[in-house]
Amino acid sequence: MITMRASSLYAPTLREIPAEAELISHQYMLRAGLMRKSAAGVYSYLPLGVRVLHKIMAIIREELDRAGGQEILLPIVQPAELWHESGRWNDYGPEMFRLVDRHQRQFCLGPTHEEIITALVRDEVRSYKQLPLRLYQIQNKYRDEIRPRFGVIRSREFIMKDLYSFDRDEAGAQESYRAMYDAYTRIFARCGLKTHPVEADTGAIGGDQSHEFMVLGDAGEALIVFCPSCGYAANVERAECAPYEPAVSSTPLCAMEEIPTPGTTTVEELTRLLQVEPSQIIKTMIYIADGQPVAVLTSGAHDVNEVKLKRALMCDQLELANHEIIAEVTNAPVGFAGPVGLDVPIFADYSVVPIVNGISGANKKDYHLRNVNINRDYIPTKILDLREARAGEKCVRCGKALDEARGTEVGQVFYLGTKYSKPMQARFLDQDGVEKPFVMGCYGIGVSRTVAAIIEQHHDEDGICWPVSVAPFSVIVVPVSYKDEAQRNAADQVYYELENAGIEVILDDRDERPGVKFKDADLIGYPLRVTIGPKHLADGNVEIKTRRTKEVSVVPMADVVDQVKALLNRLGE
RNA sequence: CGGGGCGUAGCGCAGUUUGGCUAGCGCGCCUGCCUUGGGAGCAGGAGGUCGGAGGUUCAAAUCCUCUCGCCCCGACCA
């Protein structure tokens, strides 16, 4: 019995590119019939898409189970109380889908599951003898993204694998972190993905150590910097910048003076007007940190890294000041702020330290100051690393120049410590009789996003070129004309033999012209295609084409299974 | 949230400026013939509340008001 026939497979392929898709992975996922959009950032998966998802999930399960993981399944609908306990009901903001039940009780659709699992473990685990615990699930998650885009890469409903580790102490937690880091490396490699682990910020999840697994590519929405020399790599949100030495130049400090700069409100305009380098400009940004205004200085060649700033200020809420507040603080409209004479705390990035006789706003409409010097004309409250690292920045490890790249995050590992266990009072009794909070970690993989990332890395102008490990089927058998009795018999036989050999195979029995079947096979991206046609069948031969390399070999029917196995093995390496 | 664009058949689009008759085209779909090694050909056919509501008008896909949805860019680096 032939169970997999293209004639009955629900895989509607599209000849034309859907107007809404700009990313290649998005286009192919729609065109190859893997999925369809249901709403902005919400997708339905069709059989081929589901098969790929299942392949990825199977790899994840194998590797996590091997790393001591146990699978569970947590609820999507979560009560607000738990989120109040951790304080994140307010922290999470508008990204959280919230709902109210008929009794006016508040719930959310889980954007992540730290709260619910911490509560679960808190209520059940009493003794150190039950630790360590590594629990994971593969579950839908919900984040009401400000702007869903790139298909499944930034969607509002997505499938995520998340694992939470509970250890009795920091050493144990570090071991869990290491185990997950290694498991992730294997998982992505098995999916055919080239990933780069980079140091990352911990964002809304919290904690104090994190790595992201990035897939490099221009489609990525994250910017990372890396050192080609020593291997240091980090998300720019996180990347440390080296301090600058104070200038030891013989340039005498000149007298500060006001210069008219009507309508010149940006660094770019200023450099043009005054014919100076951006690095000579002291850029002054006004922020509101927990309601209090602060000034932040960087050189004109740099941007403020708000993640670093937030950490430096130890504040909960941080945002750029609006025009009214800027006018109040600087006595000038936006574009003319400077550190001289400011009456708010001044946080300076290292990059302003070497600026001698610099340019800054004059806190006066249409005027800037020249010959501004640190410690003479203004004194920063603090000088520290507040800028965003970019290409060319010195590596903090080895001093060589950093390079930068764009990437998509497919996985992230967090060392959480006691960030959730403490406030949620999740404790166990240790060997010494003392009650202690669990030391936790959490580890996510964007499963649906991984599908897109794989396509981004494995495609050509004809369609997807699946790695064997995640292909919806390994082989498609394509008779040129299934109506022809000899071809039909041969195709059926090849199908049976492959299926009996344990190979995932599908038969294209559709009454289509060969060109249509070839195009679809290329678009969907089966790793191997066995073509059965009059050209070679008379000699008892069939054709095997490798999707990725386009290589074709003609083999006797009797050798098909062996040849296919050999080719799949080689492709899988 | 701000700006821009788009909503007409399953997909891709024209028609809207300047209102007018049975609303078109390509692909796909159905029937038949024919064809079968890279998205064939011929003939016939099905499929549309022109996103929705209200208004103007003898007459609205087209003009006006409101509304919903989708896409893109931006979200303030002074």
XYZ file of C-alpha atoms (C1' of nucleotides) in Angstrom:
651
model
C 0.000 0.000 0.000
C 1.384 3.328 -1.011
C 0.713 5.702 1.827
C 2.423 8.852 0.680
C 1.099 10.075 -2.605
C 1.609 13.601 -3.828
C -1.879 13.448 -5.323
C -3.420 13.381 -1.873
C -0.833 15.404 0.048
C -2.218 18.728 1.178
C 0.689 20.859 0.006
C -0.655 23.709 -2.091
C 2.326 25.239 -3.861
C 2.299 28.730 -5.299
C 3.861 29.735 -8.567
C 3.942 33.366 -7.688
C 5.528 35.102 -4.756
C 2.958 36.273 -2.223
C 3.107 40.054 -2.018
C 3.377 40.078 1.754
C 6.626 38.098 1.950
C 9.922 39.859 1.481
C 12.247 37.401 3.177
C 13.280 34.374 1.145
C 12.406 31.958 3.940
C 8.988 33.540 4.299
C 8.371 33.313 0.561
C 9.387 29.686 0.340
C 7.444 28.638 3.423
C 4.329 29.997 1.744
C 5.155 28.912 -1.792
C 6.177 25.373 -0.856
C 2.944 24.943 1.069
C 4.499 24.646 4.527
C 2.191 27.165 6.109
C -0.397 29.868 5.580
C -0.997 33.087 7.434
C -4.064 33.302 9.663
C -3.532 36.797 11.106
C -0.657 39.217 11.472
C 2.125 37.153 13.020
C -0.076 34.064 13.380
C 0.327 31.069 11.100
C -1.250 27.713 10.360
C 1.119 24.881 9.546
C 0.254 22.475 6.746
C 1.442 18.867 6.578
C 4.876 19.568 5.125
C 5.534 22.301 7.658
C 4.431 20.069 10.476
C 6.713 17.291 9.311
C 9.676 19.669 9.411
C 8.669 20.927 12.845
C 8.429 17.368 14.084
C 11.881 16.590 12.750
C 13.360 19.535 14.596
C 11.456 18.693 17.766
C 12.656 15.098 17.605
C 16.252 16.262 17.460
C 15.631 18.612 20.360
C 14.042 15.871 22.451
C 16.864 13.440 21.799
C 19.543 15.892 22.764
C 17.747 17.263 25.803
C 16.874 13.830 27.100
C 20.501 12.912 26.672
C 21.408 16.007 28.693
C 19.184 15.007 31.575
C 16.005 16.743 30.472
C 12.502 15.487 31.205
C 9.584 16.629 29.106
C 6.508 18.212 30.629
C 3.698 20.359 29.281
C 2.747 23.624 30.930
C -0.383 25.703 30.361
C -0.593 28.497 27.834
C -3.256 30.300 29.851
C -1.669 31.482 33.053
C -3.182 33.248 36.049
C -2.109 36.816 36.706
C -1.358 36.095 40.370
C 1.783 34.184 39.501
C 3.017 37.077 37.427
C 2.315 39.462 40.258
C 4.486 37.319 42.508
C 7.488 37.731 40.255
C 6.665 41.349 39.539
C 6.506 40.788 35.830
C 2.787 41.426 35.387
C 3.748 45.083 35.237
C 7.274 44.693 33.885
C 6.280 42.796 30.798
C 4.309 45.629 29.303
C 2.122 45.678 26.224
C 3.913 42.696 24.715
C 1.900 40.378 26.908
C -1.430 39.134 25.610
C -3.816 39.607 28.518
C -7.309 38.268 28.937
C -10.119 38.233 31.428
C -12.358 35.261 32.080
C -16.099 35.353 32.713
C -15.509 35.864 36.415
C -13.344 38.886 35.701
C -10.192 37.026 36.674
C -7.075 38.082 34.844
C -4.918 35.790 32.787
C -2.244 36.033 30.158
C -1.179 33.878 27.264
C 2.249 32.760 28.367
C 5.061 34.675 26.675
C 7.407 32.423 28.641
C 6.985 30.041 31.542
C 9.343 30.862 34.405
C 6.536 31.741 36.790
C 4.406 28.716 36.222
C 7.243 26.252 36.449
C 8.743 27.878 39.499
C 5.377 27.587 41.186
C 5.076 23.966 40.102
C 8.469 22.998 41.444
C 8.015 25.099 44.563
C 4.942 23.125 45.460
C 6.433 19.701 44.840
C 10.153 19.704 45.471
C 11.194 19.785 49.112
C 14.615 18.195 49.298
C 18.030 18.559 47.763
C 17.774 14.836 47.048
C 15.311 15.654 44.256
C 17.803 17.937 42.539
C 19.017 18.725 39.993
C 15.888 18.944 37.877
C 15.864 19.796 34.224
C 12.333 20.142 32.903
C 11.380 21.161 29.441
C 8.416 21.566 27.163
C 7.728 22.381 23.570
C 4.844 24.766 23.611
C 3.161 27.667 21.883
C 4.117 31.051 23.227
C 2.539 34.422 22.750
C 4.100 37.830 22.468
C 2.098 40.710 21.077
C 4.969 42.062 19.028
C 4.836 45.724 18.209
C 5.380 44.800 14.594
C 5.352 41.180 13.528
C 7.466 40.653 10.435
C 9.629 38.273 8.449
C 6.995 35.540 8.585
C 7.685 33.115 11.349
C 10.866 34.870 12.467
C 9.073 37.588 14.362
C 5.589 36.304 14.961
C 3.100 36.753 17.757
C 2.337 33.073 18.224
C 5.299 30.767 17.968
C 6.569 27.406 19.059
C 9.310 27.379 21.589
C 11.213 24.760 23.443
C 11.966 25.965 26.940
C 13.873 24.127 29.600
C 14.257 25.178 33.215
C 16.980 23.886 35.454
C 16.792 23.751 39.232
C 19.958 23.207 41.172
C 20.899 23.312 44.829
C 23.812 25.661 44.369
C 25.652 27.837 41.933
C 28.137 25.154 40.929
C 25.293 22.851 39.990
C 23.543 25.599 38.073
C 26.703 26.337 36.154
C 26.912 22.688 35.259
C 23.329 22.781 33.973
C 24.170 25.872 31.960
C 27.146 24.126 30.431
C 25.115 21.009 29.644
C 22.490 23.077 27.853
C 25.050 25.123 25.987
C 26.580 21.902 24.704
C 23.195 20.395 23.877
C 22.298 23.505 21.867
C 25.493 23.269 19.915
C 24.619 19.715 18.957
C 20.956 20.446 18.242
C 21.664 23.237 15.802
C 24.458 21.347 14.125
C 22.134 18.401 13.598
C 19.551 20.743 12.066
C 22.154 21.792 9.544
C 22.436 25.257 11.020
C 25.643 27.168 11.430
C 25.143 29.043 14.665
C 27.398 31.356 16.580
C 27.088 31.589 20.335
C 27.437 35.174 21.493
C 27.305 36.801 24.890
C 23.923 38.359 25.366
C 21.911 40.669 27.514
C 19.321 39.043 29.732
C 16.487 41.469 28.941
C 13.060 40.754 30.347
C 14.017 37.273 31.549
C 16.682 38.583 33.896
C 19.620 36.829 35.423
C 23.288 37.525 35.094
C 24.734 35.388 32.355
C 23.436 34.553 28.939
C 24.412 33.367 25.504
C 22.437 33.666 22.328
C 22.813 31.239 19.451
C 22.783 33.366 16.361
C 22.318 32.452 12.748
C 24.237 35.018 10.783
C 22.644 36.704 7.815
C 21.393 40.033 6.601
C 17.858 38.989 7.443
C 18.719 39.081 11.126
C 17.284 41.742 13.359
C 20.038 41.569 15.954
C 23.421 43.169 15.599
C 26.432 41.386 16.993
C 30.103 42.214 17.199
C 32.860 39.674 17.150
C 36.613 39.599 17.304
C 38.184 37.774 14.377
C 41.353 37.502 16.381
C 40.365 35.981 19.744
C 36.828 34.773 19.112
C 35.006 37.097 21.495
C 31.443 37.551 20.255
C 28.533 39.424 21.771
C 25.224 41.015 21.005
C 25.771 44.774 20.748
C 23.309 45.210 23.592
C 25.794 43.422 25.708
C 29.224 43.909 24.130
C 31.643 45.628 26.440
C 33.632 48.597 25.239
C 37.112 49.374 26.411
C 37.831 52.561 28.399
C 39.659 55.300 26.549
C 42.852 56.712 27.942
C 42.704 60.427 28.667
C 44.390 62.367 25.916
C 48.077 62.925 26.491
C 48.429 65.493 23.813
C 50.310 68.687 23.842
C 47.305 70.518 22.475
C 46.697 73.396 24.846
C 43.230 73.765 26.256
C 41.614 76.738 24.586
C 39.098 79.101 26.038
C 35.536 77.935 25.695
C 33.361 80.056 23.435
C 29.842 80.126 22.061
C 29.354 79.726 18.352
C 26.143 80.332 16.434
C 24.816 77.185 14.817
C 21.307 78.064 13.715
C 19.131 75.064 13.003
C 22.009 72.635 13.470
C 20.585 69.906 15.639
C 22.331 66.703 14.635
C 25.866 65.441 14.795
C 25.915 65.042 11.075
C 24.902 68.637 10.416
C 27.351 69.857 12.990
C 30.284 68.006 11.463
C 29.430 69.482 8.100
C 29.000 73.015 9.397
C 32.115 73.068 11.550
C 34.261 70.693 9.527
C 35.087 68.465 12.483
C 35.095 64.723 13.070
C 32.119 63.209 14.934
C 34.568 61.982 17.560
C 35.244 65.623 18.514
C 31.621 66.189 19.421
C 30.290 65.613 22.907
C 26.784 64.306 22.298
C 24.342 64.896 25.121
C 21.173 62.851 25.506
C 18.545 63.520 28.139
C 16.903 60.440 29.604
C 14.212 59.948 32.186
C 15.204 57.226 34.616
C 12.408 56.267 36.998
C 11.025 59.769 36.567
C 14.303 61.621 37.114
C 16.135 63.360 34.285
C 19.760 62.444 33.630
C 22.203 63.507 30.942
C 24.193 60.905 29.068
C 27.308 61.798 27.096
C 28.952 59.913 24.289
C 31.196 61.058 21.528
C 29.398 62.039 18.351
C 30.724 58.883 16.747
C 28.879 56.623 19.177
C 25.365 55.768 20.255
C 24.075 55.217 23.749
C 23.467 51.609 24.690
C 20.306 51.789 26.745
C 20.778 48.339 28.192
C 24.090 49.380 29.700
C 22.654 52.681 30.802
C 19.768 51.016 32.529
C 22.123 48.765 34.382
C 24.401 51.656 35.335
C 21.511 53.713 36.641
C 19.950 50.706 38.350
C 16.547 51.937 37.293
C 13.383 50.101 36.239
C 12.015 52.516 33.685
C 14.235 54.263 31.206
C 13.227 56.334 28.238
C 14.420 59.259 26.221
C 13.040 62.508 27.530
C 10.332 64.188 25.524
C 10.650 67.682 24.071
C 9.063 69.455 27.025
C 11.397 67.915 29.543
C 14.395 68.604 27.345
C 13.373 72.247 27.120
C 13.003 72.338 30.881
C 16.336 70.679 31.597
C 18.454 72.403 28.957
C 16.604 75.681 28.401
C 16.817 74.894 24.708
C 14.963 72.903 22.111
C 16.114 69.452 21.110
C 19.494 69.568 19.420
C 21.357 72.037 21.591
C 21.981 70.115 24.798
C 25.443 70.084 26.303
C 27.001 69.110 29.614
C 28.219 72.579 30.560
C 26.094 74.084 33.308
C 23.584 71.245 33.363
C 21.846 70.759 36.666
C 21.197 67.007 36.381
C 23.449 64.013 36.969
C 25.816 63.498 34.048
C 26.755 59.982 33.006
C 29.616 60.015 30.551
C 30.748 57.220 28.318
C 34.468 56.584 28.137
C 34.466 57.909 24.601
C 34.222 61.533 25.754
C 37.287 61.268 27.986
C 39.906 61.896 25.291
C 38.023 64.758 23.673
C 40.151 67.900 23.886
C 38.658 71.222 22.864
C 35.425 69.476 21.899
C 32.115 70.699 20.571
C 28.893 70.454 22.527
C 25.477 72.036 22.656
C 25.297 75.332 24.526
C 21.929 74.702 26.174
C 20.768 77.690 24.210
C 18.774 77.696 20.986
C 20.929 77.910 17.854
C 24.246 77.915 19.734
C 26.928 75.355 20.420
C 30.127 75.618 22.439
C 33.622 75.000 21.188
C 36.724 74.151 23.184
C 34.748 72.258 25.766
C 36.996 70.228 28.061
C 36.167 67.543 30.557
C 36.884 68.286 34.244
C 37.430 71.946 33.388
C 34.066 72.928 31.895
C 31.979 70.069 33.164
C 32.445 67.250 35.634
C 30.645 63.983 34.940
C 28.932 62.320 37.856
C 30.280 59.033 36.573
C 32.410 57.869 33.684
C 31.766 54.368 32.444
C 30.945 52.119 29.502
C 27.640 53.338 28.081
C 28.085 53.169 24.342
C 27.018 50.641 21.793
C 29.867 48.603 20.384
C 30.258 48.728 16.625
C 32.737 47.457 14.070
C 36.148 48.979 14.645
C 35.763 49.111 18.406
C 38.675 47.565 20.284
C 38.081 44.050 21.562
C 38.024 44.087 25.385
C 39.814 40.757 25.470
C 42.650 41.161 23.022
C 42.612 44.752 21.798
C 42.186 43.957 18.124
C 39.447 45.599 16.076
C 35.964 44.099 16.328
C 33.893 43.231 13.319
C 30.095 43.231 13.168
C 27.359 41.131 11.603
C 23.597 40.758 11.631
C 21.974 37.647 12.973
C 18.776 35.916 13.959
C 18.582 34.430 17.414
C 17.414 30.824 17.364
C 18.286 29.947 20.926
C 19.253 31.576 24.183
C 20.519 30.216 27.463
C 20.180 32.147 30.731
C 21.745 31.690 34.091
C 18.960 32.979 36.338
C 20.307 32.343 39.794
C 17.581 33.056 42.323
C 15.792 35.805 40.405
C 12.516 33.859 40.418
C 12.961 31.408 43.243
C 13.580 34.128 45.836
C 10.574 36.371 45.240
C 8.363 33.369 44.624
C 9.701 31.644 47.727
C 10.630 28.474 45.925
C 12.923 26.711 48.400
C 14.190 23.280 49.248
C 15.819 21.834 52.317
C 19.521 21.323 51.781
C 21.733 18.671 53.289
C 22.813 21.048 56.035
C 19.226 21.490 57.148
C 18.982 25.016 55.798
C 16.157 26.083 53.529
C 17.559 27.593 50.322
C 16.134 29.019 47.112
C 16.622 27.007 43.948
C 19.391 28.210 41.689
C 17.804 28.309 38.297
C 18.542 28.552 34.621
C 16.300 28.768 31.619
C 16.966 27.836 28.051
C 14.894 28.526 24.963
C 14.882 27.483 21.344
C 12.602 29.168 18.842
C 11.401 26.077 17.024
C 9.264 27.741 14.378
C 11.889 30.379 13.820
C 14.464 27.636 13.381
C 12.553 26.393 10.336
C 12.921 29.807 8.729
C 16.571 30.034 9.718
C 17.279 26.678 8.108
C 15.662 27.846 4.877
C 17.648 31.070 4.973
C 20.794 28.952 5.065
C 19.649 26.224 2.692
C 17.979 27.410 -0.470
C 18.666 28.381 -4.059
C 16.741 30.112 -6.824
C 14.484 27.072 -7.322
C 13.443 26.563 -3.735
C 14.425 24.989 -0.458
C 17.337 22.540 -0.119
C 16.512 20.780 3.138
C 19.253 19.133 5.138
C 18.303 15.453 5.315
C 17.886 15.637 9.077
C 14.903 17.987 8.873
C 13.512 17.310 5.392
C 9.783 16.532 5.309
C 10.650 13.499 3.168
C 14.087 12.279 2.189
C 13.180 11.137 -1.287
C 10.516 11.855 -3.861
C 9.888 9.333 -6.587
C 8.806 11.062 -9.790
C 7.567 9.022 -12.716
C 7.593 11.177 -15.824
C 4.174 9.770 -16.658
C 2.411 7.737 -14.017
C -0.177 6.740 -16.606
C 2.423 4.737 -18.463
C 2.182 1.209 -17.158
C 5.878 0.409 -17.209
C 6.737 3.640 -15.421
C 3.947 3.171 -12.921
C 5.072 -0.335 -12.054
C 8.671 0.764 -11.729
C 7.758 3.803 -9.628
C 5.583 1.749 -7.300
C 8.324 -0.794 -6.906
C 10.966 1.810 -6.140
C 8.614 3.401 -3.634
C 8.024 0.091 -1.849
C 11.676 -0.760 -1.719
C 12.629 2.587 -0.288
C 9.818 2.528 2.238
C 10.710 -0.995 3.317
C 14.279 0.153 3.764
C 13.000 2.683 6.313
C 13.500 5.708 4.104
C 10.925 8.494 4.184
C 9.645 8.589 0.659
C 6.775 10.125 -1.263
C 5.487 9.206 -4.704
C 4.459 11.930 -7.124
C 1.601 10.091 -8.784
C -0.126 13.239 -9.994
C -1.297 13.445 -13.554
C 0.871 16.466 -14.226
C 3.392 17.177 -16.874
C 6.938 16.350 -15.755
C 7.966 20.002 -15.620
C 5.325 20.736 -13.019
C 6.417 17.836 -10.869
C 10.084 18.772 -11.119
C 9.373 22.380 -10.220
C 7.349 21.375 -7.191
C 9.987 18.886 -6.077
C 12.658 21.589 -6.308
C 10.505 24.146 -4.531
C 9.642 21.837 -1.644
C 13.241 20.724 -1.563
C 13.306 16.958 -1.054
C 17.009 16.095 -0.733
C 16.821 13.359 -3.380
C 14.624 12.809 -6.398
C 14.344 9.469 -8.118
C 13.104 10.054 -11.647
C 11.588 7.233 -13.603
C 11.165 7.914 -17.288
C 11.318 6.399 -20.707
C 14.854 7.608 -21.265
C 16.434 5.108 -18.906
C 13.702 2.694 -17.953
C 14.113 0.682 -21.146
C 17.587 -0.201 -19.879
C 16.244 -0.972 -16.426
C 17.714 2.223 -15.000
C 16.400 5.177 -13.032
C 17.851 8.556 -12.307
C 18.786 9.937 -8.887
C 19.186 13.680 -8.574
C 20.615 15.412 -5.537
C 18.624 18.565 -4.909
C 21.431 20.571 -3.379
C 24.166 19.848 -5.908
C 21.953 19.088 -8.913
C 24.145 16.036 -9.486
C 22.469 13.248 -11.422
C 23.380 9.596 -11.489
C 21.788 6.850 -13.522
C 21.537 3.571 -11.634
C 19.978 0.163 -12.191
C 16.624 -0.257 -10.467
C 18.053 -2.994 -8.315
C 20.615 -0.603 -6.846
C 18.271 2.247 -5.990
C 17.996 1.560 -2.284
C 21.726 1.201 -1.796
C 22.450 4.274 -3.852
C 19.843 6.349 -2.053
C 21.159 5.246 1.307
C 24.696 6.096 0.304
C 23.694 9.510 -0.973
C 21.616 10.307 2.109
C 24.494 9.298 4.317
C 26.854 11.522 2.442
C 24.415 14.420 2.556
C 23.913 13.910 6.246
C 27.580 14.309 7.013
C 2.513 55.106 18.561
C 3.980 58.313 13.923
C 4.477 58.228 8.510
C 3.567 55.815 3.787
C 1.144 52.102 0.851
C -2.436 48.407 -0.167
C -7.403 45.829 0.225
C -11.138 44.029 -6.847
C -11.949 35.508 -8.071
C -7.464 30.745 -4.646
C -2.565 33.663 -6.119
C -0.455 38.007 -8.813
C -2.564 42.385 -10.721
C -5.384 46.267 -14.145
C -9.612 49.403 -13.797
C -10.367 54.399 -9.257
C -7.318 60.484 -11.325
C -12.126 62.242 -15.129
C -18.722 58.033 -11.600
C -22.020 55.178 -16.692
C -23.993 49.654 -19.531
C -23.094 42.107 -18.528
C -16.041 44.393 -13.628
C -11.323 42.676 -16.626
C -6.289 40.179 -17.446
C -2.392 36.334 -16.313
C -1.734 32.014 -13.344
C -4.451 28.380 -10.699
C -9.331 25.466 -10.522
C -13.423 22.171 -13.240
C -14.877 19.262 -18.091
C -13.227 17.300 -22.733
C -9.520 16.517 -26.451
C -4.467 16.307 -27.009
C 0.317 16.070 -24.848
C 4.255 13.896 -21.383
C 12.211 14.687 -19.331
C 11.717 21.345 -16.512
C 5.495 25.262 -14.531
C 2.530 22.631 -22.790
C -1.693 23.433 -26.486
C -6.944 23.806 -28.038
C -12.140 24.194 -26.736
C -15.718 24.885 -23.096
C -16.769 26.288 -17.922
C -17.120 27.584 -12.571
C -15.725 31.272 -9.348
C -16.398 38.326 -7.297
C -21.357 41.263 -1.227
C -14.843 45.325 -5.634
C -12.570 44.613 2.949
C -17.047 46.529 5.943
C -20.808 50.441 7.337
C -22.999 54.916 6.183
C -23.570 59.014 2.772
C -23.721 61.962 -2.155
C -25.942 60.744 -7.048
C -30.637 59.012 -11.956
C -26.157 55.925 -11.499
C -20.487 54.289 -7.085
C -14.963 49.490 -7.493
C -14.552 54.871 -8.799
C -16.575 60.759 -4.929
C -17.247 61.876 0.764
C -17.269 60.172 6.098
C -16.339 56.441 9.462
C -14.429 51.626 10.347
C -11.674 46.915 9.937
C -7.575 44.247 8.028
C -2.766 43.719 5.821
C 2.245 45.384 4.240
C 6.508 48.628 4.543
C 9.382 52.471 6.976
C 10.208 55.013 11.409
C 9.823 55.388 16.899
C 12.891 60.536 18.464
C 21.316 59.214 19.213
C 20.052 66.032 19.998
